[in-house]
Short mmCIF file of C-alpha atoms in Angstrom, two decimals:
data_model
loop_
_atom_site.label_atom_id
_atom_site.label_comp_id
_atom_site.label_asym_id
_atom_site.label_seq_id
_atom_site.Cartn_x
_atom_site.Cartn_y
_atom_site.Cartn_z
CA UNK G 21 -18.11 38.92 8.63
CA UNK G 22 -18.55 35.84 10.68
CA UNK G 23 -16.34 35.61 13.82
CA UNK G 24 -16.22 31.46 13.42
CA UNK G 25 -15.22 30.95 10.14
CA UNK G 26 -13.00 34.05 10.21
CA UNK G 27 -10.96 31.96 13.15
CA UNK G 28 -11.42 28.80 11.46
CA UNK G 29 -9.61 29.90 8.27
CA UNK G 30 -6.46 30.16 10.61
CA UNK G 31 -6.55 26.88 12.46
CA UNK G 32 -5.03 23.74 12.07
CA UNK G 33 -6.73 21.35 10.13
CA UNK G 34 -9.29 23.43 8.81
CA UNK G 35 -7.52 25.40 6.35
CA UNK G 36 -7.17 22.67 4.39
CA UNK G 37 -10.74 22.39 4.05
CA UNK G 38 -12.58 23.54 0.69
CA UNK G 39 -14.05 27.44 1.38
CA UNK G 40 -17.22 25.38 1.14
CA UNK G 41 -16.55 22.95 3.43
CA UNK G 42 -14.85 25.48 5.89
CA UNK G 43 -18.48 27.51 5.34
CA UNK G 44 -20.44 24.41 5.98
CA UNK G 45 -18.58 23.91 9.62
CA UNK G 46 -18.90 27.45 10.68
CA UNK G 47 -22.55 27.92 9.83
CA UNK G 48 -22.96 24.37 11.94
CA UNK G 49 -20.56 25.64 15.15
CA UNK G 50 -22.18 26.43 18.20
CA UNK G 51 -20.20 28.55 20.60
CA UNK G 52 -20.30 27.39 24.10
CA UNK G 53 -18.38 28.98 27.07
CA UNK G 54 -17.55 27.19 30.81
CA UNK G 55 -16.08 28.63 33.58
CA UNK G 56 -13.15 27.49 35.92
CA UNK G 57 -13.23 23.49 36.89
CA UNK G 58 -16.41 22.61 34.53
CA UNK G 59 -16.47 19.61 33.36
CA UNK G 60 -16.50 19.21 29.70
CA UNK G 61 -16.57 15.63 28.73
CA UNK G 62 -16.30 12.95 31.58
CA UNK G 63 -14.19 9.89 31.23
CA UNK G 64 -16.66 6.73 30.39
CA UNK G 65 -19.32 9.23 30.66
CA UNK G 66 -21.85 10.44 27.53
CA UNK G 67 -20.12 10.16 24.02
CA UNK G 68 -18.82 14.01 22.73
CA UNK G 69 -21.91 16.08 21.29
CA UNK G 70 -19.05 17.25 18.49
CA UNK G 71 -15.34 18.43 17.67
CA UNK G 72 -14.07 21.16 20.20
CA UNK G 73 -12.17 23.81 18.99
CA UNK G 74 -11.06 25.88 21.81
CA UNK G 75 -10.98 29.61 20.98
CA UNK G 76 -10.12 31.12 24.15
CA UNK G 77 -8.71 29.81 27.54
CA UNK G 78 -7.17 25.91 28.27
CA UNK G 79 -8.68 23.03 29.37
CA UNK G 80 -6.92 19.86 30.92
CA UNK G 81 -6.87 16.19 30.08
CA UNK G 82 -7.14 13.93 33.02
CA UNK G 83 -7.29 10.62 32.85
CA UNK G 84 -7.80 8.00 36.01
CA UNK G 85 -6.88 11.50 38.01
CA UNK G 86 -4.07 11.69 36.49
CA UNK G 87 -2.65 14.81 34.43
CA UNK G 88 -1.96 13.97 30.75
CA UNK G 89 -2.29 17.32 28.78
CA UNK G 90 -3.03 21.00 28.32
CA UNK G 91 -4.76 22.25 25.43
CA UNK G 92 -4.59 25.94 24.67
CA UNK G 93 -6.53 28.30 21.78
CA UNK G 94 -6.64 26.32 18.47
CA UNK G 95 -6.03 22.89 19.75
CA UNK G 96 -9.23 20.18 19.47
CA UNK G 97 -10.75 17.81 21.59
CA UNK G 98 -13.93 15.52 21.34
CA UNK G 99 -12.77 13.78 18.33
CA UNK G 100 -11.99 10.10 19.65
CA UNK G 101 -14.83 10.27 20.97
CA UNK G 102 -16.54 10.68 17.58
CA UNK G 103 -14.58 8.79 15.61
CA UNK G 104 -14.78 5.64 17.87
CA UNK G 105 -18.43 6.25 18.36
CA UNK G 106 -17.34 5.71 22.39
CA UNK G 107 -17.47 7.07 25.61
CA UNK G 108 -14.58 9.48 26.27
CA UNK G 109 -11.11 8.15 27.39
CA UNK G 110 -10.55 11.31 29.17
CA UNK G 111 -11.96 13.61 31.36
CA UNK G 112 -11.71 17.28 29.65
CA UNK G 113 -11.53 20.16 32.98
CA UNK G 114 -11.47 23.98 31.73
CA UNK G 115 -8.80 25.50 33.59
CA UNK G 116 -10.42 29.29 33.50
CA UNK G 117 -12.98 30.80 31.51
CA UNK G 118 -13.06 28.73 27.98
CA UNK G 119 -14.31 29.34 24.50
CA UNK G 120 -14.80 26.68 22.13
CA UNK G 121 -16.67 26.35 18.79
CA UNK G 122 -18.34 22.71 18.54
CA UNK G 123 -19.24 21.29 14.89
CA UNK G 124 -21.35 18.89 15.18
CA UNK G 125 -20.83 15.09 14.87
CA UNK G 126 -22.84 14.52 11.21
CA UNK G 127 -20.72 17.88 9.82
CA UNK G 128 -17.54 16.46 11.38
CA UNK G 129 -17.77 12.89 10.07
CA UNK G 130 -18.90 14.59 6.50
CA UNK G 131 -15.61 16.58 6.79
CA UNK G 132 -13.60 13.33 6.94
CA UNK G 133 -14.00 12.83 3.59
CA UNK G 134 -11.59 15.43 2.90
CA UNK G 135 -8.39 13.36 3.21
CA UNK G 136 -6.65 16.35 4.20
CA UNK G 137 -8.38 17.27 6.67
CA UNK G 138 -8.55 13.83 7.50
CA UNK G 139 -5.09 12.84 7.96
CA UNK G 140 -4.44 15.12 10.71
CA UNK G 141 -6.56 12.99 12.80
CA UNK G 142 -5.24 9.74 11.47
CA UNK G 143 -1.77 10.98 12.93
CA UNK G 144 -2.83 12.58 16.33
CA UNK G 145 -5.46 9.69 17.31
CA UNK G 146 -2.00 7.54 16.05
CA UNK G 147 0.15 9.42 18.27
CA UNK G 148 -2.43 8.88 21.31
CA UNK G 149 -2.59 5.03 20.69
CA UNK G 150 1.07 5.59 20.76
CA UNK G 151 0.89 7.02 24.51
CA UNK G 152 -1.33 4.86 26.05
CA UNK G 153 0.05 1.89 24.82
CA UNK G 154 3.46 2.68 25.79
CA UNK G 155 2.42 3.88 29.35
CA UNK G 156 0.40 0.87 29.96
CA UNK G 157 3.82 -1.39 30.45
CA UNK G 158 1.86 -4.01 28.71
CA UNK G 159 3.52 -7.52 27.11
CA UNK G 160 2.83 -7.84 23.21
CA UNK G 161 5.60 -4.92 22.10
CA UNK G 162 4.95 -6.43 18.06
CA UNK G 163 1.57 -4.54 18.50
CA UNK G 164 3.06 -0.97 19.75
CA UNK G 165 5.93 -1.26 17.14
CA UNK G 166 5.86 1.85 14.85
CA UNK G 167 4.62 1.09 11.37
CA UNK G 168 7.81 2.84 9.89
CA UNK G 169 9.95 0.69 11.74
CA UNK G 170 8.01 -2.20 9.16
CA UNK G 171 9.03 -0.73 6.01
CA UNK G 172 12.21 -2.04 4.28
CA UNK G 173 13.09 0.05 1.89
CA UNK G 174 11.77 3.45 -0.40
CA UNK G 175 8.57 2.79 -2.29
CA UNK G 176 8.49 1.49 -5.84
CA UNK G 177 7.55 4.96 -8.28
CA UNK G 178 6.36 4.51 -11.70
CA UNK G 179 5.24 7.73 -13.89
CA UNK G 180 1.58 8.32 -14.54
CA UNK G 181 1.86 7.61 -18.35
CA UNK G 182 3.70 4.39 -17.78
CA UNK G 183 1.78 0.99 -18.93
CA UNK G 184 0.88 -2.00 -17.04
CA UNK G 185 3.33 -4.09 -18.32
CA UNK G 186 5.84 -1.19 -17.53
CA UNK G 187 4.81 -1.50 -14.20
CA UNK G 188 4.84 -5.15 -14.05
CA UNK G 189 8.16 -5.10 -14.93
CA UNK G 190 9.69 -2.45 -12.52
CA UNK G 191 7.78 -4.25 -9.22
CA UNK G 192 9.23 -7.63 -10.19
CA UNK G 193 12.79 -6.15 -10.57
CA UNK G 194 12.22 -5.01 -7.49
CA UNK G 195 10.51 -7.77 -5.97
CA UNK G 196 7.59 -5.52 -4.42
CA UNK G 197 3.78 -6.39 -5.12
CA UNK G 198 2.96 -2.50 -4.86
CA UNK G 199 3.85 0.37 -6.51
CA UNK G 200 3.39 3.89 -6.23
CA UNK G 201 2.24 6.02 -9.27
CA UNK G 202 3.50 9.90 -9.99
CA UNK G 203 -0.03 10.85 -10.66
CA UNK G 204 -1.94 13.72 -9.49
CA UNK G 205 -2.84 12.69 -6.90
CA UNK G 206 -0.86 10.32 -6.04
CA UNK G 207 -1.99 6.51 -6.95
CA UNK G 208 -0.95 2.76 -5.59
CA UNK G 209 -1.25 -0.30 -8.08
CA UNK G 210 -0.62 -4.03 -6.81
CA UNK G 211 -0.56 -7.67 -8.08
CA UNK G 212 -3.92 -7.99 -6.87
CA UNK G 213 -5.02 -5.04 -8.89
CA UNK G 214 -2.83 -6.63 -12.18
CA UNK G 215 -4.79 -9.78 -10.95
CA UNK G 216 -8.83 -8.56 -11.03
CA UNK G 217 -8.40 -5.37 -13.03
CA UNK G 218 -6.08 -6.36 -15.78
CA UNK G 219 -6.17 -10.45 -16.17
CA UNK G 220 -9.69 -10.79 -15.32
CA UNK G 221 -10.99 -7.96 -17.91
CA UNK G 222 -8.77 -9.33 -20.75
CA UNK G 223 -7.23 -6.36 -20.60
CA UNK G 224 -3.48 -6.02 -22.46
CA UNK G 225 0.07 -5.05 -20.72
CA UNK G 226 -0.64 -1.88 -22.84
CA UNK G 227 -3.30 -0.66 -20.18
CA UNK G 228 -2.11 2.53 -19.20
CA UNK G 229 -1.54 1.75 -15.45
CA UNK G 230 -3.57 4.98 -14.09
CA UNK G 231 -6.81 3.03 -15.50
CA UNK G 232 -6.21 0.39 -12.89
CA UNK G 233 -4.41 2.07 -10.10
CA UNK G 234 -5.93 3.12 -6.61
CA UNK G 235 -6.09 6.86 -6.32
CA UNK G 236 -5.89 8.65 -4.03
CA UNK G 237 -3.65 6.72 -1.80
CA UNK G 238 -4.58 7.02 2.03
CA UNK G 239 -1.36 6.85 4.07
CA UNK G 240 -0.61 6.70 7.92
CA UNK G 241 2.67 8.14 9.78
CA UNK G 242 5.64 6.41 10.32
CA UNK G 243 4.96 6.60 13.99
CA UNK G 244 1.34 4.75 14.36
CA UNK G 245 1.56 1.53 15.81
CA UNK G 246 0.78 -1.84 14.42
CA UNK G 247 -2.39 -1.92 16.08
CA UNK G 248 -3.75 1.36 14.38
CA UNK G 249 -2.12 0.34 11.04
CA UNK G 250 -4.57 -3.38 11.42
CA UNK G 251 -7.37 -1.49 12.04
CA UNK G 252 -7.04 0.88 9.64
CA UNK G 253 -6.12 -1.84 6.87
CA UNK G 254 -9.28 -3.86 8.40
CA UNK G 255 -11.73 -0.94 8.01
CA UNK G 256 -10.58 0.00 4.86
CA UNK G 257 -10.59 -3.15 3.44
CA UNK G 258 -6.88 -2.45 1.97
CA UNK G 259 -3.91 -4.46 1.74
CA UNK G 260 -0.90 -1.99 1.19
CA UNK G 261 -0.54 1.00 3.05
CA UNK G 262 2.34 3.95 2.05
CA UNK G 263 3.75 5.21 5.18
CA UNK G 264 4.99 8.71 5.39
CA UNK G 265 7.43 10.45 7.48
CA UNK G 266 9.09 13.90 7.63
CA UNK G 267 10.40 14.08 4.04
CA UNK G 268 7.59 11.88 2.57
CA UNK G 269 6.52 8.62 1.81
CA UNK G 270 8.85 6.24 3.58
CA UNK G 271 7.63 3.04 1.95
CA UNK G 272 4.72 0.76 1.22
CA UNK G 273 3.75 -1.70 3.87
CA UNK G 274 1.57 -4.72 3.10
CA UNK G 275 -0.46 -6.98 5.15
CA UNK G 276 1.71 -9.74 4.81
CA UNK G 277 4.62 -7.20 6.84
CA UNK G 278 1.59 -7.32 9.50
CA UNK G 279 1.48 -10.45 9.20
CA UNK G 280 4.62 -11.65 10.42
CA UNK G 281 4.16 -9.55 13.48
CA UNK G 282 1.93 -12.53 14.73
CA UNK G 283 0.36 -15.20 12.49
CA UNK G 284 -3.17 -15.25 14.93
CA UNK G 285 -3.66 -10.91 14.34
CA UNK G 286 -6.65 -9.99 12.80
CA UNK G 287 -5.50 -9.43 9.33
CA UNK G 288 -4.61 -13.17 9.38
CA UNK G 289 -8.46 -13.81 10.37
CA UNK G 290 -9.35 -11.41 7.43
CA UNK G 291 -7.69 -13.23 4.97
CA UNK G 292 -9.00 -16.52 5.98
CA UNK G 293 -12.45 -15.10 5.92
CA UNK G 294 -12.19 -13.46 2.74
CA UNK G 295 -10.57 -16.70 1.31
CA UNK G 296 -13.28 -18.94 2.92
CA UNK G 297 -15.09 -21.81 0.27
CA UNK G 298 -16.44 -24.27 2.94
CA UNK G 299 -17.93 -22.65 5.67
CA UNK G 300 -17.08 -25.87 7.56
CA UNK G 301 -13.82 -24.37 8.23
CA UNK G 302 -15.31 -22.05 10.47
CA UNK G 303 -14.86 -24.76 13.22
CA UNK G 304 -11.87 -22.81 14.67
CA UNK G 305 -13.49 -19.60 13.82
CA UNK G 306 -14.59 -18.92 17.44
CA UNK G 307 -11.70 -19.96 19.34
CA UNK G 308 -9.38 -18.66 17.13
CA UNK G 309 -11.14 -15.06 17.42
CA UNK G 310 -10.92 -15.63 21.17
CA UNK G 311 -7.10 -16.24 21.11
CA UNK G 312 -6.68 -12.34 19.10
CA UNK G 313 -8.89 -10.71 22.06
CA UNK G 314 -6.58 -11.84 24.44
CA UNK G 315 -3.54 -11.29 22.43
CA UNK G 316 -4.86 -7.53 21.41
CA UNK G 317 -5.81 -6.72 25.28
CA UNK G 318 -2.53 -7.51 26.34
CA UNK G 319 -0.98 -5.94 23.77
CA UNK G 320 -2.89 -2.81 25.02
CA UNK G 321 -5.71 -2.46 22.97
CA UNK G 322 -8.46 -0.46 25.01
CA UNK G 323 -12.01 -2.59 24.69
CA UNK G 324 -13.71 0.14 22.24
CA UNK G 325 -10.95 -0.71 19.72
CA UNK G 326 -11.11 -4.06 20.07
CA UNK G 327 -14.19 -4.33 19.92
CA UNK G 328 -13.74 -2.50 15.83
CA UNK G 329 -11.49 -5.21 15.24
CA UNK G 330 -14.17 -7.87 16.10
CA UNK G 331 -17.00 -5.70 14.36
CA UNK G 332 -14.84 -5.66 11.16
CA UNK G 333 -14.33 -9.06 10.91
CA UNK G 334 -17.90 -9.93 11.28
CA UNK G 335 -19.19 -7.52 8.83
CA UNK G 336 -16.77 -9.55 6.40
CA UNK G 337 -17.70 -12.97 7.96
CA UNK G 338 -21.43 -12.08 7.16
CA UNK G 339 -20.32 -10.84 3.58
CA UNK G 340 -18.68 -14.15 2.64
CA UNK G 341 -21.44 -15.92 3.56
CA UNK G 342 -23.95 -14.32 1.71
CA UNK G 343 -21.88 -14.31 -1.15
CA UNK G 344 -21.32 -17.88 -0.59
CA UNK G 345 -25.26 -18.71 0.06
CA UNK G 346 -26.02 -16.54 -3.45
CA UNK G 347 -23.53 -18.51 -5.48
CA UNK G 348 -25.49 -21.82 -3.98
CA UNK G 349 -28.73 -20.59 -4.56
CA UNK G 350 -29.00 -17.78 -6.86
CA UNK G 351 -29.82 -13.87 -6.19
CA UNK G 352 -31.58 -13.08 -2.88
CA UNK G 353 -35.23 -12.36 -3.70
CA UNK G 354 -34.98 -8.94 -1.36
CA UNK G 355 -32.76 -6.56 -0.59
CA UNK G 356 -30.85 -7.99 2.55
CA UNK G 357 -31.93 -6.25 6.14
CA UNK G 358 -30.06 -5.86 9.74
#
């Protein structure tokens, strides 16, 4: 038997991994062990060598010298970390002797694609954003609002054998743009989706809707902020986002919600970018991409996340105008390179 993935079957979130999957993270765990007062990870010091899963003992999170958290057997650390490819925000102190399993960073980010095991990092890095943000005392409250507190009412549901028009028909009595679909799993159709997917293929209100839906739908908790629902909608390159609470999905919250948070947010530049014809436009580009900074570091953005934000919206700036430049002058004749 192997001791790792024998204690990895019973931990939170890796028994909702695939056996496979689960396998694939044992075989790749190393098993490290620190004493009393070692250091694990340093606050703005190297980036974390993997995902810590302590087996034995409790380590402290200290940040600025200050005491934020205990972690005890089963509980993970070294994720943020990973997933914002930065330095840690935390120093990470054992507290006595400590056991922890580390899976690398490549198996980790391979395991993301489980959106299972996913989702329970979605929430916790959400409920960490929460913290900091709220215990910086920083202006810019639209950006530290919970999500949930967006959403005005349940979710539109269709069933999965229902037909496009069907659908049609059910979001405009409700006036929503979104609607979920009873599939397995679950799916999210849109009036952009009716737009590009139905119109544009000459396709009939007859479709059966599950032809053109999104599935599976990614969702975030009711309790993430504003700020991790933008980046998450910028990064994703989605427009709607189902929020979930304690007894399910609470509602569907689109960018235009976001939106009226603040008209300058990034979701705002986004849309203009993905919208752009003339690239003359871009004038304002620059100082309107200044303005967010400043409005996202005093909302209490830390700089690594910020900086996402900026990288997102010039990966799509870049986009446009290639796509631009090929409809002006044809087909590149190479493959583009960075």
């Amino acid at each position: 038997m192997d001791p790792i993935l024998d204690f990895l079957r019973e931990q939170h979130p890796f028994h909702r991994l695939a056996p496979q999957e689960r396998e694939r993270a044992a075989a790749a765990a190393e098993t490290l062990r620190y004493h009393p007062g070692d250091r694990i990870l340093r606050q703005g010091g190297a980036r974390s060598e993997g995902l810590y899963l302590l087996a034995g003992g409790e380590v402290l999170l200290r940040r600025d010298d200050e005491d934020l958290q205990i972690l005890e057997a089963g509980d993970c650390f070294g994720y943020p970390s990973l997933i914002n490819d930065a330095p840690p925000s935390v120093d990470v102190i054992a507290r006595d002797d400590v056991v922890v399993h580390r899976v690398p960073p490549d198996v980790f980010r391979g395991l993301l694609a489980n959106a299972a095991f996913a989702e329970f990092f979605l929430q916790s890095l959400g409920q960490r954003l929460r913290r900091l943000t709220q215990s910086s005392g920083a202006p810019g409250s639209e950006l530290t609002t919970a999500v949930g507190d967006l959403v005005r009412r349940g979710p539109v549901r269709i069933p999965a054998d229902a037909t496009v028009g069907q659908a049609a028909r059910a979001m405009r009595d409700a006036r929503e743009d979104a609607a979920l679909v009873a599939s397995e799993p679950m799916g999210i159709v849109t009036d952009h989706d009716f737009q590009t997917r139905v119109l544009a293929e000459n396709l009939g209100p007859d479709t059966p809707v599950r032809s053109v839906m999104s599935s599976p739908v990614k969702t975030l908790p009711g309790d993430m902020p504003v700020h991790g629902a933008l980046l998450f909608m910028l990064e994703e390159r989605v427009h709607h986002l189902p929020v979930s609470g304690d007894d399910g999905i609470l509602g569907i919250v689109s960018a235009r919600d976001l939106l009226r948070q603040q008209t300058r947010n990034p979701l705002y530049l986004m849309r203009r970018l993905e919208d752009l014809q003339d690239p003359q436009v871009l004038a304002s580009y620059s100082a309107d991409a200044a303005a967010m900074v400043e409005r996202l570091f005093h909302g209490g953005l830390r700089v690594g996340e910020i900086g996402r934000v900026l990288s997102s919206l010039n990966d799509a700036l870049v986009r446009r105008l290639c796509r631009l430049a090929e409809e002006a002058l044809g087909p590149p004749p190479c493959p583009y390179a960075w």
